[in-house]
C-alpha positions as semicolon CSV with decimal commas, in nm:
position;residue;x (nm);y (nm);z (nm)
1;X;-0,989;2,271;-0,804
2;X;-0,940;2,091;-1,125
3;X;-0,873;1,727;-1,066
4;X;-0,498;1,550;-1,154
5;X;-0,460;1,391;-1,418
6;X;-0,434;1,005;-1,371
7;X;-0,149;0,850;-1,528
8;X;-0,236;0,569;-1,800
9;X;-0,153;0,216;-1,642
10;X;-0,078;0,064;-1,960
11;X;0,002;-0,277;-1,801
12;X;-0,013;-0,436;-1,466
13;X;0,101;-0,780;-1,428
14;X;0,219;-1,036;-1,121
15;X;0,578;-1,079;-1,113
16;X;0,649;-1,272;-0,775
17;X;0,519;-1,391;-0,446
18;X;0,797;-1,424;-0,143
19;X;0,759;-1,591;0,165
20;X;1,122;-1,627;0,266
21;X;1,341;-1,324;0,384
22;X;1,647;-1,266;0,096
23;X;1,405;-1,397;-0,195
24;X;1,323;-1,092;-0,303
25;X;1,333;-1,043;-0,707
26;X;1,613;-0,867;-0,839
27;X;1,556;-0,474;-0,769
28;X;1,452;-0,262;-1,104
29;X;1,073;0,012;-1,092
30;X;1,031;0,196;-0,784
31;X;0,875;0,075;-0,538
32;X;0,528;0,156;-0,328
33;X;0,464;-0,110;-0,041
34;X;0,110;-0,117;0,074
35;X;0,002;-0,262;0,436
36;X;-0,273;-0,311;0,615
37;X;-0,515;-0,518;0,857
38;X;-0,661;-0,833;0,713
39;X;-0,970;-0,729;0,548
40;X;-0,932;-0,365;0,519
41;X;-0,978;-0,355;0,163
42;X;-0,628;-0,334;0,027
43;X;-0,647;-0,587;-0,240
44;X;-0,940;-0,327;-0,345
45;X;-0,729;-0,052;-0,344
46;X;-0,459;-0,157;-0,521
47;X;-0,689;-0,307;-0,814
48;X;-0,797;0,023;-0,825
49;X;-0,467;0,216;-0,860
50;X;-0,372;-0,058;-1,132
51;X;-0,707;-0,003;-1,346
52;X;-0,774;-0,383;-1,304
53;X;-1,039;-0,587;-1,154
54;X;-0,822;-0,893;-1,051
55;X;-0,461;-0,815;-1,055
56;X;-0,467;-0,842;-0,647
57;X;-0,748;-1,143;-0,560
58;X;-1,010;-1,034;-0,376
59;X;-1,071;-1,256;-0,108
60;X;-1,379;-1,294;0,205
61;X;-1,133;-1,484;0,405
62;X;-0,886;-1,267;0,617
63;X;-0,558;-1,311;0,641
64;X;-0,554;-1,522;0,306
65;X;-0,209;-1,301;0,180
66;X;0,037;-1,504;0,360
67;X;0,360;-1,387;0,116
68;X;0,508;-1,039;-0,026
69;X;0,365;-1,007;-0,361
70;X;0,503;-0,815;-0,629
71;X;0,321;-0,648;-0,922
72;X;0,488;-0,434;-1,172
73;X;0,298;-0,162;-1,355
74;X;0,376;-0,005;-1,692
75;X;0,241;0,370;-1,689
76;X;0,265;0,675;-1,957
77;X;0,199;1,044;-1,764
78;X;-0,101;1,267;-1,922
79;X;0,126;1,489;-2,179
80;X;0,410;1,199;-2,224
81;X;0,506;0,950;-2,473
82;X;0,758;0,756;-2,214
83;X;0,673;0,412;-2,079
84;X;0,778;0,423;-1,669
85;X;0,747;0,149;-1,457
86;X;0,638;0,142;-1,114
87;X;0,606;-0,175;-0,840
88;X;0,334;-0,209;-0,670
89;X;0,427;-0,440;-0,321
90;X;0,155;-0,616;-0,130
91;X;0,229;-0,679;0,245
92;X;0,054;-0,947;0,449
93;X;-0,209;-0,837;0,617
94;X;-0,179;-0,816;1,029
95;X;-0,401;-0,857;1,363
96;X;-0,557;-1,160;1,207
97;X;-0,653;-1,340;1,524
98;X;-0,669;-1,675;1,321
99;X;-0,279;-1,661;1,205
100;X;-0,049;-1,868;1,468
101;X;0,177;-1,672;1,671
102;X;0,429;-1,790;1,491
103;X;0,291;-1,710;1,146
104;X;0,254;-1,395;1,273
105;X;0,609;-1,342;1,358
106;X;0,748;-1,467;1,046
107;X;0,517;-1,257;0,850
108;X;0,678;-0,920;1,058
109;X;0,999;-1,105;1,015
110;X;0,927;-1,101;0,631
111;X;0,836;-0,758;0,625
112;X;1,073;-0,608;0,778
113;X;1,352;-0,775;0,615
114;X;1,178;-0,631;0,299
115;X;1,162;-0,264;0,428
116;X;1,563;-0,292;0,509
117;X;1,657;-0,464;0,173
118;X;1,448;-0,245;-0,097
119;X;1,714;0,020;-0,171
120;X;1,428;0,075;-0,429
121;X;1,132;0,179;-0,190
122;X;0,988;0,497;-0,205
123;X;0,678;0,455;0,005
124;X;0,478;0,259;0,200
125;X;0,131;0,290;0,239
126;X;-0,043;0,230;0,553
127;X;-0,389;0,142;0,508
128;X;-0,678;0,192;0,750
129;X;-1,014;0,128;0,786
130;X;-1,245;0,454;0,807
131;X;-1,474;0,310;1,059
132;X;-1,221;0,169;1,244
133;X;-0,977;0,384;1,458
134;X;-0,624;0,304;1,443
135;X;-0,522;0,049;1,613
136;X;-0,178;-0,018;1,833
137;X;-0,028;-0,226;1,518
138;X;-0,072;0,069;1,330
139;X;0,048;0,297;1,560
140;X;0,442;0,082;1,598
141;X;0,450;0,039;1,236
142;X;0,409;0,406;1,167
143;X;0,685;0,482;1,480
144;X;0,928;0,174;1,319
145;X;0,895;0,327;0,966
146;X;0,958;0,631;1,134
147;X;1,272;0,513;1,318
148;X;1,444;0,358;0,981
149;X;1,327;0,673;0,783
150;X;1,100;0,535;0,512
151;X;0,858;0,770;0,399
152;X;0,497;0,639;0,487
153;X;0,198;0,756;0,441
154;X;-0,184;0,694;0,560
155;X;-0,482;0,551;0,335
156;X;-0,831;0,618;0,510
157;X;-1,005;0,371;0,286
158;X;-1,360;0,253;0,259
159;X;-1,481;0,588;0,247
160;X;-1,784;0,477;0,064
161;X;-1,917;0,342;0,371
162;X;-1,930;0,709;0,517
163;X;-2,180;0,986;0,517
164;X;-2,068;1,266;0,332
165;X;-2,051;1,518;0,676
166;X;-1,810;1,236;0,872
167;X;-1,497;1,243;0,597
168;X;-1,336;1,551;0,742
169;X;-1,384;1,388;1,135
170;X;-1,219;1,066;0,982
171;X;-0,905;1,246;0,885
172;X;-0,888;1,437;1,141
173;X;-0,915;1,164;1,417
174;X;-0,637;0,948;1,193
175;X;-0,378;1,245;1,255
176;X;-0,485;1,291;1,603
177;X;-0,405;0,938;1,654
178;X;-0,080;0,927;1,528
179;X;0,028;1,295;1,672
180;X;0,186;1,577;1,537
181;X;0,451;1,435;1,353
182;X;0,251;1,163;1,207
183;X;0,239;1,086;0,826
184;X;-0,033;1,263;0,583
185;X;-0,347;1,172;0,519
186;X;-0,566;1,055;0,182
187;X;-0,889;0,932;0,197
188;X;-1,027;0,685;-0,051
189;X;-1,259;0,388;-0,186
190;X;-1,132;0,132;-0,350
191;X;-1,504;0,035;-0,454
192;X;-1,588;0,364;-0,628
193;X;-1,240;0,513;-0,729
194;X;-1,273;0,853;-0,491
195;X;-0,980;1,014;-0,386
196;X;-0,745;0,759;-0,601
197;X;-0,682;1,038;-0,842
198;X;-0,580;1,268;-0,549
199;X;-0,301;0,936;-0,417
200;X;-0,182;0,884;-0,766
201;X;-0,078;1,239;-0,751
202;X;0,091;1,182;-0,449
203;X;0,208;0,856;-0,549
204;X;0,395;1,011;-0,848
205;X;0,580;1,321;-0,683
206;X;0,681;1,038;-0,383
207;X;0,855;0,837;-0,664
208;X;0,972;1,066;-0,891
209;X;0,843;0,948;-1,181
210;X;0,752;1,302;-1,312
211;X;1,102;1,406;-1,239
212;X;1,254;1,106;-1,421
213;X;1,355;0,907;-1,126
214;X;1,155;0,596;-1,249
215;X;1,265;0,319;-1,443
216;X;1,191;0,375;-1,827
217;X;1,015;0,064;-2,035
């Protein structure tokens, strides 16, 4: 199979960070919400999707994304001459062990305030881990999304870290884990790029931007 075409990121810059619930910037692109546990390479990823290096800030320490932070991408689709925007939303990251109970609480506060508010969500993104199995946070986040009827799907990232034989066990233990009814699958690596053309595809038919329901620049 021929690969998609990736769309052209033609900018990709931050717009806000939001650590109170209500202080969200003023809706306008689409929006694709991406969360995962501390560490899981997420920050990674979404450099990745944006074609930039250090858009998101890398960081050794876990749990170092304490806010909601926006980014807002400018795009053009292969065969187009249209500027489309599209925002990218980084989610704290959970099951930090170092993060206070109560941190922790106003961080799901935070987020789910977010998920209710965003009339302009399309998707969120749950990241995990490929040599980790999914753990119970994952699990009630997918069933909550589920119950409020945002469309969610799974990232398998880190897939760089796997032999080639063990990619087809590692989606097929992420479904098993989440049942029958559980979102789709991608697997990816933020460090080498695989399987990001395969999510922007996805990414674009989620938010209609081929269909015209994006924001024009």
């Amino acid at each position: 199979m021929p690969k998609p075409a990736l769309p052209a990121v033609l900018d990709a810059v931050f717009l806000a960070e939001v650590r109170e619930v209500g202080q969200w910037p003023p809706e306008g692109p689409v929006e694709v919400a991406i969360a995962g546990r501390s560490n899981v390479g997420k920050s990674t990823l979404l450099n990745r999707l944006a074609g930039r290096r250090t858009l998101a800030r890398v960081s050794k320490t876990p749990g170092r994304t304490r806010g909601i932070i926006f980014y807002d991408l400018a795009l053009r689709l292969p065969g187009t001459s249209e500027r489309l925007a599209l925002r990218l939303v980084d989610l704290p990251g959970y099951g930090y062990a170092q993060v206070s109970r109560d941190e922790r609480k106003a961080w799901q506060r935070l987020v789910e305030g977010y998920v209710k508010a965003r009339s302009s969500l399309r998707l969120f993104l749950i990241v995990l881990d490929a040599r980790r199995a999914p753990g119970e946070e994952e699990l009630q986040l997918a069933e909550w999304l589920r119950s409020e009827r945002v469309p969610h799907h799974l990232v398998v990232t880190k897939t760089d870290k796997l032999r080639a034989a063990e990619h087809g066990s590692a989606r097929g233990k992420a479904r098993a884990a989440f049942g029958p009814d559980g979102p789709s699958v991608s697997l990816v690596s933020g460090e080498t790029g695989e399987g990001v053309d395969a999510l922007w595809a996805l990414l674009v038919e989620a938010t209609g931007l081929r269909d015209g329901g994006a924001q024009p620049l």
